[in-house]
Amino acid sequence: MKKENKQGKRVYELAKTLGLKSQDLISIMEGLGIPVKSTLSTVDNETYKLVSDYIEELKSKVKEKKEELESIPHNITLEEFGKHFGIPVEEIREKIMKFGLPYKPNYKYTREEVHYLAHELGLKVPPFIDENFKKKLVKRPPVVTVMGHVDHGKTTLLDTIRKTNIAAKEKGQITQAIGASSVKIGDDEIIFIDTPGHEAFTEMRLRGSLVTDIVIIVVAADEGVKEQTTESLHHAKAAKVPIIVAINKIDKPGADPEMVKHQLADRGLLPEEWGGQTVYVQVSAKTGKGINDLLEIIKLQAELLDLKTIVDAITSGTVIESRIDKNVGPLATVIVQTGVLKVGTYLRAGNTVGKIRFLRNTLGKNINLAQAVSAVEIAGLEDVPEAGEIFFELSNIEEAKLEKEKIEEEKKKAREQGRTPKTLEELLKEMEEMEEKKLFIILKADTQGSLEAVKRAISEIKSDIPIEVVHEGIGGILKSDVLLASASKGFILGFNVRPVQEAINEAKSRGIEIRTYDIIFELTDEIEKLLKGIKPKETKEVVIGRVVVKQTFKVPNVGTVAGCLVTDGKVLRGSKVKIIRNNTVIYTTEVSSLKRFKEDVREVVKGYECGIGLKNFNDIKVGDEFEVVETQEA
Ligand code: GDP
């Protein structure tokens, strides 16, 4: 007994007890620094314990990892992924192709794909990523969008970039651009979307995909930051896309790049050289100065983003632009984001299907296939898809037919349901189910002073839900404000300003709530109550009609009378009216007299003309609008 204890067990016996092959045990022991001569060697008790503890630990680790990985669902659609992890599917769809995974509604994602996607989205999953899967992910070029104020040089910059990069012999061959350009720097490539501007950017985003990886904000060095510079900034920030600032027109005599840096630093873009994160590049789109620096910076930023895609996957991507050619029919420029697009591929793009007849690269040359990530123009779709819509591959003509039926059904459903505006209450309710609760606001006011006052008042609202002003500005509420509200899942607050017609239409179709106020206290009071989950005040003002002033008359002893047309709803004698000039409320009063021809009347409805006199207000001008309001029970 004593002898056995001292000598211990033989290696092959030990291996048997531990459930291992003798050879494996020998290599493990050698790894632990215990030399073993043969399977017949004996192991003393102390070593035996050391080895068996080590192996038990190894086994439990492997098991833990396996269990963790097995808890990740597999063979699920994106919709199911969203449900499992509690994220809205639109949010994932917007980003998935950027990570290099294909998008297709009924596509079933494998465990590795689900794991990778969850990991990239920052969800709580084990950090381990399948080595074989990692090998499928290949480096891809960045997709860049140029934004900025009108006339600051966006178009010229894109033109110059294109020309810088085209070999001299090719210059003459290019007849037309396809909606995107590709620039080569050594072995690397950059793809530029040729439609500049923040409205186009956000509109695209709203249709589904966020294809842009990097935003360049162009600011003219002689003019500095302007309205649309700030708007661009807010749109890029809302999409959480990295920004590079190109200070343009440095060749001009009045150029002042430092001023631009100061102005943008005040808006949260602190330059790198001042300890911030934003890279500023000085360029002249006209002379070409600094353009190579800009390209290098984009390349560097792309490297930091570590952009990847999977070529060995089904094909999917985003539509950038589309048009109808009278000889060829519908043409669309797309960015292929995953897989390979080939002549003959069936696909669905937005609300249309087709089979690729031909492909053209960014130089306008016909090619047979386009590999992710690249920009190409495609022919063969039955109709024109819209910019921003996603496309994906269909396996055959049968699937294309099925998909076409689906499109018809979806269209029919959309027609039947219509869209009902989303109220702030509904927005808050939706928010209850979201992990990160935040109320996003687009704030417009009539003057800088009132904008500041409203902002201060909002910041003083006591609530557990933080409020973030995504964009602020002076003047009427515009279509781009509605687009931004829609993309940020927020709503619009107007103080002493009103939406323009285009914005009203856009808000209606997108279901965005616009709330306008003329008293700060009312605005904050209502938001505070809403945030507390309390019903808003018992009564509220509703607009019951709109009237536009066509002519004005001076009537002795009465004052100014307006010859008006009722454009919407109705107006009553005694109605409360808000006078709107240049989308701004300039005065609130009552209708003191209402006439049809010479007759006093009680009410006039849409489509009819009338004469209106206002209480205490004579400064009526042609083009003024009266918003007729009524106080109603909420
Ligand atoms: P966009 O509205 O932002 O697309 O601006 P454009 O590219 O159309 O440029 C507006 C004007 O500025 C045009 O007349 C351009 O020639 C001029 N421009 C653009 N970049 C430069 C530049 O770097 N230097 C100078 N001097 N003029 C420029």
XYZ file of C-alpha atoms and ligand atoms in Angstrom:
662
model
C 0.000 0.000 0.000
C 2.693 2.346 1.096
C 4.749 1.441 -1.921
C 1.835 2.057 -4.268
C 1.223 5.430 -2.684
C 4.742 6.446 -3.246
C 4.926 5.159 -6.759
C 1.420 6.297 -7.660
C -0.406 5.331 -10.832
C 0.873 4.683 -14.283
C 0.189 7.302 -16.960
C -2.172 5.087 -18.991
C -4.227 4.353 -15.837
C -4.403 8.042 -15.020
C -5.498 8.840 -18.573
C -8.272 6.301 -18.286
C -9.531 7.812 -15.014
C -9.539 11.300 -16.526
C -11.225 10.158 -19.728
C -8.301 11.142 -21.968
C -6.103 9.425 -24.501
C -2.687 8.590 -23.041
C -0.919 10.604 -25.725
C -3.044 13.691 -24.995
C -2.343 13.396 -21.298
C 1.379 13.187 -21.996
C 1.324 16.370 -24.040
C -0.730 18.186 -21.365
C 1.762 17.083 -18.699
C 4.666 18.168 -20.805
C 2.909 21.504 -21.270
C 2.825 21.758 -17.471
C 6.552 21.075 -17.306
C 6.281 17.447 -16.127
C 8.452 15.243 -18.290
C 6.949 11.844 -19.127
C 8.946 8.967 -20.616
C 6.165 6.598 -21.629
C 2.599 5.588 -20.919
C 4.029 3.100 -18.458
C 5.771 5.740 -16.332
C 4.363 6.193 -12.876
C 3.031 9.431 -11.463
C 3.207 10.189 -7.722
C 0.127 11.313 -5.837
C 1.123 14.943 -5.642
C 1.649 15.212 -9.386
C -1.507 13.203 -9.953
C -3.517 15.772 -7.994
C -1.908 18.683 -9.806
C -2.626 17.195 -13.215
C -6.191 16.119 -12.467
C -7.111 19.518 -10.950
C -5.710 21.250 -13.970
C -7.701 19.057 -16.332
C -10.927 19.497 -14.369
C -10.481 23.250 -14.570
C -9.895 23.062 -18.295
C -13.000 20.964 -18.768
C -15.215 23.323 -16.785
C -13.918 26.282 -18.788
C -14.706 24.594 -22.056
C -18.157 23.702 -20.764
C -18.854 27.222 -19.582
C -17.865 28.627 -22.928
C -19.978 26.061 -24.703
C -22.999 26.847 -22.564
C -22.563 30.569 -23.090
C -22.341 30.063 -26.811
C -25.253 27.686 -26.859
C -27.374 30.372 -25.216
C -26.945 32.457 -28.388
C -29.885 31.714 -30.676
C -29.294 30.523 -34.210
C -31.209 29.967 -37.403
C -33.277 33.097 -36.755
C -34.432 35.999 -38.909
C -33.475 39.586 -38.175
C -36.953 40.190 -36.803
C -36.446 37.334 -34.331
C -32.998 38.654 -33.491
C -34.553 42.029 -32.608
C -37.152 40.378 -30.379
C -34.586 38.199 -28.642
C -32.259 41.085 -27.806
C -34.972 43.706 -27.377
C -33.931 46.121 -30.131
C -36.216 47.541 -32.839
C -35.529 45.747 -36.096
C -35.160 49.049 -38.015
C -32.230 49.947 -35.831
C -30.421 46.733 -36.675
C -31.340 46.897 -40.353
C -29.818 50.357 -40.561
C -26.432 49.007 -39.467
C -26.195 45.324 -40.290
C -24.664 45.671 -43.752
C -22.068 48.086 -42.386
C -20.799 45.203 -40.290
C -20.598 43.105 -43.433
C -23.552 40.820 -42.821
C -26.165 40.430 -45.549
C -29.671 41.779 -45.139
C -32.683 39.830 -46.290
C -35.945 39.719 -44.329
C -36.439 35.953 -44.341
C -32.743 35.060 -44.212
C -31.886 32.811 -41.279
C -28.710 33.895 -39.556
C -26.314 31.228 -38.274
C -25.086 31.122 -34.686
C -21.758 32.693 -35.679
C -23.553 35.472 -37.565
C -25.912 36.137 -34.645
C -22.962 36.153 -32.263
C -20.953 38.512 -34.462
C -23.890 40.869 -35.032
C -24.732 41.010 -31.322
C -21.093 41.658 -30.560
C -20.846 44.484 -33.121
C -24.049 46.046 -31.827
C -22.448 46.180 -28.385
C -24.841 43.689 -26.784
C -23.873 41.502 -23.869
C -22.444 38.348 -25.439
C -19.245 36.393 -24.823
C -16.282 38.097 -26.509
C -15.229 34.947 -28.315
C -15.548 35.084 -32.063
C -15.195 32.024 -34.190
C -11.762 32.036 -35.832
C -13.114 30.511 -39.032
C -15.810 33.147 -39.172
C -13.278 35.903 -38.581
C -11.414 34.715 -41.652
C -14.490 35.404 -43.784
C -14.486 39.058 -42.775
C -12.375 41.027 -45.216
C -11.260 44.663 -45.187
C -13.566 46.970 -47.102
C -13.412 50.570 -48.375
C -15.255 53.350 -46.510
C -18.323 55.061 -47.966
C -18.135 58.838 -47.611
C -20.787 61.567 -47.837
C -20.029 65.272 -48.285
C -22.221 67.862 -46.556
C -22.177 71.569 -45.804
C -23.702 74.944 -46.572
C -24.756 75.824 -50.095
C -21.920 77.273 -52.206
C -19.219 76.214 -49.775
C -17.819 73.910 -52.450
C -19.248 70.413 -51.978
C -19.745 69.750 -55.685
C -16.395 71.248 -56.654
C -14.664 69.170 -54.000
C -16.215 65.951 -55.303
C -15.285 66.914 -58.865
C -11.707 67.667 -57.918
C -11.377 64.411 -55.995
C -12.684 62.501 -59.001
C -10.295 64.236 -61.376
C -7.270 63.874 -59.083
C -7.693 60.175 -59.164
C -8.453 59.379 -62.745
C -5.527 58.306 -64.875
C -4.896 60.792 -67.646
C -5.751 58.322 -70.378
C -9.139 57.668 -68.840
C -10.124 61.291 -68.379
C -11.457 61.683 -71.858
C -13.457 58.467 -71.725
C -15.778 59.384 -68.959
C -19.093 60.426 -70.312
C -21.149 60.474 -67.166
C -20.822 59.707 -63.502
C -22.964 56.944 -62.062
C -23.885 58.590 -58.745
C -20.858 57.449 -56.799
C -17.119 57.657 -57.317
C -14.322 55.411 -56.308
C -10.908 56.759 -55.455
C -7.787 54.612 -55.202
C -4.925 55.455 -52.868
C -2.298 52.781 -53.311
C -4.020 49.521 -52.504
C -6.823 51.241 -50.686
C -10.053 52.613 -52.000
C -12.583 55.231 -50.906
C -16.146 55.398 -52.206
C -17.829 58.794 -52.400
C -21.560 59.257 -52.729
C -22.005 61.946 -55.363
C -25.191 63.507 -54.024
C -24.055 65.949 -51.391
C -26.165 67.423 -48.625
C -27.690 66.527 -45.321
C -31.291 66.304 -46.518
C -30.413 63.587 -49.004
C -28.368 61.859 -46.314
C -31.210 61.751 -43.798
C -33.816 60.885 -46.403
C -31.714 57.897 -47.354
C -31.345 56.935 -43.753
C -35.079 57.017 -43.299
C -35.659 54.560 -46.111
C -33.623 51.934 -44.401
C -29.922 51.880 -44.617
C -27.139 53.976 -43.224
C -24.561 53.324 -45.888
C -22.273 56.234 -44.992
C -19.263 55.456 -42.814
C -17.721 58.930 -42.691
C -19.153 62.427 -43.191
C -17.065 65.286 -44.573
C -18.388 68.680 -43.564
C -17.244 71.342 -45.981
C -16.953 74.896 -44.631
C -15.790 77.811 -46.749
C -12.880 79.487 -44.966
C -14.040 82.956 -46.005
C -17.606 82.599 -44.785
C -17.328 80.263 -41.831
C -20.115 78.307 -40.225
C -23.556 78.934 -41.693
C -27.040 77.607 -41.052
C -26.668 74.470 -43.160
C -23.242 73.777 -41.678
C -24.894 73.449 -38.276
C -27.744 71.436 -39.750
C -25.272 69.053 -41.398
C -23.487 68.694 -38.118
C -26.685 67.754 -36.328
C -27.693 65.289 -39.028
C -24.297 63.572 -38.934
C -24.310 63.496 -35.146
C -27.826 62.047 -35.026
C -26.609 59.207 -37.251
C -23.520 58.772 -35.035
C -21.201 58.894 -38.036
C -17.633 60.177 -37.587
C -17.024 63.652 -38.987
C -14.010 65.134 -40.777
C -14.032 68.887 -41.411
C -12.737 70.163 -44.740
C -12.008 73.880 -44.516
C -12.376 74.846 -48.156
C -11.484 77.870 -50.314
C -8.221 78.508 -48.476
C -6.949 80.054 -51.717
C -9.323 82.995 -51.250
C -7.953 86.275 -49.884
C -10.403 86.463 -46.956
C -9.814 82.864 -45.868
C -9.695 82.436 -42.101
C -9.357 78.744 -41.145
C -8.823 79.534 -37.455
C -12.215 81.240 -37.322
C -13.849 78.071 -38.678
C -12.121 75.967 -36.027
C -13.302 78.284 -33.261
C -16.860 78.294 -34.549
C -17.022 74.524 -34.824
C -15.211 73.941 -31.538
C -18.060 75.895 -29.940
C -20.424 73.389 -31.521
C -18.685 70.353 -30.118
C -16.071 69.641 -32.809
C -12.879 70.334 -30.893
C -9.866 70.105 -33.250
C -7.291 67.399 -32.571
C -4.520 69.948 -32.117
C -6.533 71.535 -29.298
C -6.920 68.207 -27.540
C -10.161 67.218 -29.251
C -11.183 64.362 -31.500
C -12.035 66.084 -34.773
C -9.663 66.224 -37.688
C -9.646 69.435 -39.734
C -8.073 69.532 -43.188
C -7.454 72.744 -45.113
C -8.199 72.423 -48.799
C -8.901 74.313 -51.941
C -11.307 72.415 -54.125
C -10.446 74.896 -56.858
C -6.644 74.544 -56.935
C -6.513 70.986 -55.582
C -4.370 72.011 -52.615
C -4.784 69.718 -49.613
C -6.951 67.203 -51.475
C -4.386 64.437 -51.060
C -4.166 65.205 -47.341
C -7.920 64.920 -47.113
C -7.851 61.539 -48.848
C -5.109 60.320 -46.505
C -7.129 61.416 -43.468
C -10.188 59.564 -44.751
C -8.040 56.470 -45.234
C -6.734 56.772 -41.692
C -10.184 57.247 -40.224
C -11.373 54.186 -42.144
C -8.538 52.150 -40.675
C -9.589 53.214 -37.188
C -13.139 52.104 -37.943
C -11.797 48.673 -38.964
C -14.387 48.256 -41.697
C -15.158 44.703 -42.760
C -17.489 42.799 -45.023
C -18.242 39.264 -46.121
C -17.867 38.581 -49.811
C -18.790 34.936 -49.372
C -22.396 35.774 -48.472
C -25.673 36.502 -50.216
C -25.648 39.859 -51.980
C -27.192 42.915 -50.383
C -26.645 46.644 -50.337
C -28.140 50.092 -50.649
C -29.574 52.149 -53.498
C -27.851 55.533 -53.848
C -29.631 57.021 -56.810
C -31.964 56.011 -59.602
C -33.259 57.345 -62.881
C -35.016 56.277 -66.036
C -33.002 56.132 -69.210
C -35.166 56.395 -72.284
C -33.287 53.615 -74.050
C -32.454 51.299 -71.195
C -35.277 51.846 -68.710
C -34.786 52.024 -64.942
C -31.188 52.447 -63.816
C -30.026 52.474 -60.228
C -26.687 53.215 -58.637
C -26.123 50.921 -55.707
C -23.446 50.171 -53.166
C -22.906 46.427 -52.985
C -22.269 45.878 -49.290
C -22.127 42.095 -49.002
C -21.587 39.263 -51.464
C -21.095 39.608 -55.200
C -23.563 41.121 -57.631
C -23.499 39.490 -61.054
C -25.147 39.922 -64.396
C -28.189 37.628 -64.253
C -28.746 37.949 -60.480
C -32.396 38.326 -59.446
C -32.975 40.925 -56.804
C -35.444 43.019 -54.926
C -34.596 46.703 -54.486
C -37.051 48.703 -52.404
C -40.447 48.139 -53.942
C -39.354 46.596 -57.187
C -37.728 43.418 -58.468
C -35.605 42.560 -61.475
C -32.808 40.587 -63.040
C -29.481 42.324 -63.649
C -29.020 42.982 -67.356
C -25.763 44.855 -67.063
C -23.487 46.441 -64.506
C -21.393 49.583 -64.895
C -18.558 50.590 -62.618
C -17.786 54.116 -61.385
C -15.927 54.853 -64.602
C -18.989 53.942 -66.619
C -17.441 50.699 -67.917
C -19.486 47.532 -68.289
C -18.444 44.764 -65.917
C -19.724 41.257 -65.207
C -19.627 41.307 -61.460
C -19.261 43.701 -58.566
C -17.845 42.498 -55.310
C -18.584 43.995 -51.897
C -17.900 46.786 -51.190
C -18.222 48.704 -54.448
C -20.466 51.162 -56.261
C -22.131 50.107 -59.509
C -24.932 51.133 -61.760
C -27.400 48.365 -62.511
C -29.955 47.882 -65.262
C -32.753 45.340 -65.244
C -35.081 46.451 -62.468
C -38.758 46.737 -63.380
C -39.097 50.119 -61.729
C -36.907 52.774 -60.094
C -36.181 52.164 -56.407
C -35.651 55.168 -54.155
C -32.354 56.360 -52.760
C -31.688 54.726 -49.412
C -33.668 51.610 -50.078
C -32.059 48.254 -49.449
C -31.599 45.622 -52.137
C -30.992 41.924 -51.693
C -30.452 38.892 -53.841
C -33.257 36.460 -54.695
C -32.387 32.874 -55.520
C -34.404 32.448 -58.723
C -37.296 33.645 -60.843
C -39.816 31.892 -58.570
C -38.598 33.842 -55.584
C -38.686 37.023 -57.650
C -42.332 36.348 -58.512
C -43.190 35.683 -54.890
C -41.406 38.834 -53.841
C -43.382 40.818 -56.410
C -46.631 39.531 -54.950
C -45.399 40.493 -51.514
C -44.686 44.024 -52.704
C -48.236 44.357 -54.050
C -49.652 43.105 -50.760
C -47.488 45.483 -48.754
C -48.577 48.393 -50.920
C -52.227 47.468 -50.500
C -51.865 47.189 -46.757
C -50.117 50.545 -46.564
C -52.943 52.147 -48.549
C -55.585 50.674 -46.281
C -53.887 51.566 -43.049
C -52.637 54.993 -44.004
C -50.409 56.585 -41.435
C -51.593 58.108 -38.250
C -49.354 60.675 -36.700
C -47.441 59.459 -33.708
C -48.273 61.583 -30.732
C -45.784 62.445 -28.078
C -47.768 60.260 -25.702
C -47.322 57.300 -28.050
C -43.655 58.085 -28.403
C -43.267 58.029 -24.640
C -45.163 54.784 -24.428
C -42.848 53.195 -26.965
C -39.977 54.505 -24.952
C -41.124 52.608 -21.888
C -40.147 49.410 -23.634
C -36.760 50.677 -24.690
C -33.652 50.204 -22.630
C -32.240 53.667 -23.073
C -34.897 56.248 -22.351
C -34.323 59.645 -23.837
C -36.593 62.256 -25.339
C -35.224 63.762 -28.546
C -36.355 67.236 -29.535
C -35.920 69.400 -32.600
C -36.388 72.958 -31.407
C -37.215 75.935 -33.613
C -37.904 79.462 -32.403
C -38.438 82.934 -33.815
C -35.346 84.632 -32.383
C -32.026 83.669 -30.832
C -33.233 85.147 -27.555
C -36.361 83.054 -27.351
C -34.454 79.966 -28.483
C -32.056 80.394 -25.568
C -34.913 81.052 -23.170
C -36.795 77.922 -24.254
C -33.639 75.844 -24.057
C -32.959 77.043 -20.566
C -36.531 76.321 -19.537
C -36.329 72.820 -21.017
C -33.069 72.113 -19.219
C -34.783 72.988 -15.962
C -37.578 70.463 -16.435
C -37.428 67.932 -13.640
C -37.745 64.423 -14.993
C -36.068 61.031 -14.847
C -36.036 60.887 -18.617
C -33.254 63.006 -20.086
C -34.185 65.416 -22.848
C -31.776 65.966 -25.696
C -32.098 68.786 -28.188
C -30.863 67.117 -31.381
C -31.168 70.223 -33.489
C -32.082 73.843 -32.882
C -32.585 76.723 -35.189
C -34.282 80.006 -35.891
C -37.189 80.348 -38.285
C -40.092 78.262 -39.543
C -40.206 74.492 -39.221
C -38.794 72.953 -42.400
C -38.923 69.616 -44.152
C -35.359 68.854 -43.084
C -36.403 69.321 -39.434
C -39.125 66.718 -39.926
C -36.665 64.327 -41.574
C -34.285 64.704 -38.683
C -37.078 64.205 -36.143
C -38.117 61.072 -37.940
C -34.582 59.701 -38.073
C -33.950 60.512 -34.415
C -37.341 59.188 -33.298
C -38.065 62.529 -31.758
C -40.595 65.282 -32.143
C -40.600 68.944 -33.028
C -41.205 71.893 -30.771
C -41.871 75.246 -32.329
C -41.849 78.394 -30.273
C -43.561 81.307 -31.968
C -42.933 79.630 -35.307
C -44.985 77.398 -37.550
C -44.230 74.651 -40.063
C -44.089 75.406 -43.779
C -46.536 73.430 -45.933
C -43.849 71.030 -47.125
C -43.008 70.225 -43.505
C -46.675 69.702 -42.621
C -47.042 67.202 -45.462
C -43.834 65.405 -44.580
C -44.814 65.234 -40.901
C -48.207 63.817 -41.799
C -46.791 61.098 -43.982
C -44.064 60.185 -41.522
C -46.198 60.433 -38.436
C -44.133 63.069 -36.703
C -45.677 65.292 -34.109
C -45.124 69.015 -34.348
C -46.108 70.976 -31.262
C -46.125 74.721 -31.387
C -46.373 77.114 -28.459
C -46.389 80.822 -27.893
C -45.823 80.777 -24.145
C -42.714 79.181 -22.656
C -44.446 78.223 -19.465
C -47.100 76.260 -21.339
C -44.463 74.431 -23.322
C -42.424 73.330 -20.329
C -45.485 72.606 -18.234
C -46.909 70.290 -20.832
C -43.667 68.423 -21.422
C -43.073 68.059 -17.723
C -46.533 66.630 -17.201
C -46.146 64.282 -20.139
C -42.842 63.034 -18.862
C -44.371 62.342 -15.522
C -46.973 60.244 -17.255
C -49.684 62.698 -16.283
C -52.315 63.614 -18.804
C -51.666 66.999 -20.349
C -53.826 69.919 -19.351
C -57.572 69.499 -19.490
C -58.102 71.911 -22.335
C -56.013 72.523 -25.395
C -55.912 74.761 -28.379
C -56.735 73.179 -31.717
C -56.437 74.739 -35.116
C -59.870 74.753 -36.755
C -59.076 76.797 -39.823
C -56.568 78.701 -41.899
C -57.073 81.942 -43.760
C -54.789 83.803 -46.116
C -54.907 87.557 -46.694
C -55.349 88.499 -50.395
C -56.020 92.218 -50.089
C -56.294 94.905 -47.433
C -58.692 97.856 -47.198
C -58.651 100.893 -44.955
C -62.183 101.496 -43.649
C -62.770 104.850 -41.916
C -63.652 104.508 -38.227
C -63.105 100.749 -38.381
C -59.449 100.293 -39.314
C -57.916 97.789 -41.684
C -60.096 95.033 -43.051
C -58.543 92.040 -44.769
C -59.962 90.466 -47.914
C -59.262 86.816 -47.245
C -59.617 83.279 -48.558
C -60.345 80.436 -46.160
C -57.827 77.770 -47.223
C -58.657 75.172 -44.615
C -61.414 74.480 -42.080
C -63.444 77.505 -41.091
C -63.405 80.873 -39.390
C -66.081 82.247 -37.015
C -66.900 85.691 -35.791
C -65.199 85.972 -32.397
C -62.671 83.227 -33.245
C -59.241 83.480 -31.677
C -56.646 83.955 -34.426
C -52.870 83.902 -34.557
C -51.367 86.129 -37.207
C -48.522 84.411 -38.986
C -46.015 86.252 -41.115
C -42.912 84.483 -42.502
C -43.801 81.393 -40.501
C -43.686 83.387 -37.291
C -46.564 84.233 -34.966
C -46.566 88.004 -34.739
C -49.779 88.607 -32.811
C -52.731 86.818 -31.243
C -56.175 88.400 -31.275
C -59.842 87.851 -32.192
C -61.982 88.198 -35.291
C -64.020 91.323 -34.575
C -65.922 91.409 -37.846
C -66.657 88.775 -40.465
C -68.404 89.593 -43.753
C -69.336 87.847 -46.981
C -69.747 90.639 -49.545
C -71.524 93.297 -47.485
C -73.332 90.865 -45.163
C -72.238 90.135 -41.617
C -71.939 86.369 -41.242
C -71.303 83.984 -38.364
C -68.957 81.618 -40.167
C -67.125 81.122 -43.468
C -65.797 77.755 -44.583
C -62.926 76.496 -46.757
C -62.884 77.717 -50.328
C -64.831 80.932 -49.697
C -63.665 84.512 -49.607
C -64.528 86.899 -46.810
C -63.678 90.168 -45.151
C -62.094 90.004 -41.733
C -61.490 92.746 -39.191
C -59.263 92.059 -36.208
C -59.503 93.337 -32.668
C -56.698 95.761 -31.785
C -54.689 94.999 -34.904
C -54.514 97.068 -38.072
C -51.089 96.272 -39.447
C -52.406 93.497 -41.690
C -50.332 92.729 -44.787
C -51.104 90.837 -47.985
C -49.756 87.282 -47.579
C -50.363 87.141 -43.821
C -51.956 83.950 -42.610
C -54.475 83.647 -39.808
C -54.461 80.435 -37.862
C -57.957 80.063 -36.413
C -57.845 78.326 -33.047
C -60.409 77.035 -30.608
C -59.964 75.893 -27.030
C -61.292 72.383 -26.619
C -61.524 69.807 -23.865
C -58.508 67.537 -24.077
P -21.885 73.599 -53.322
O -23.155 74.359 -53.396
O -21.447 73.410 -51.899
O -21.872 72.313 -54.074
O -20.748 74.543 -53.921
P -20.044 74.508 -55.357
O -19.106 73.388 -55.435
O -21.090 74.625 -56.397
O -19.177 75.821 -55.267
C -19.743 77.110 -55.157
C -18.821 78.143 -55.759
O -17.602 78.223 -55.033
C -18.443 77.833 -57.203
O -18.425 79.038 -57.931
C -17.042 77.265 -57.091
O -16.267 77.485 -58.208
C -16.488 78.021 -55.891
N -15.478 77.245 -55.164
C -15.592 75.986 -54.706
N -14.452 75.619 -54.082
C -13.600 76.668 -54.152
C -12.267 76.898 -53.674
O -11.607 76.061 -53.064
N -11.738 78.125 -53.929
C -12.425 79.094 -54.590
N -11.834 80.247 -54.773
N -13.679 78.898 -55.046
C -14.261 77.708 -54.839
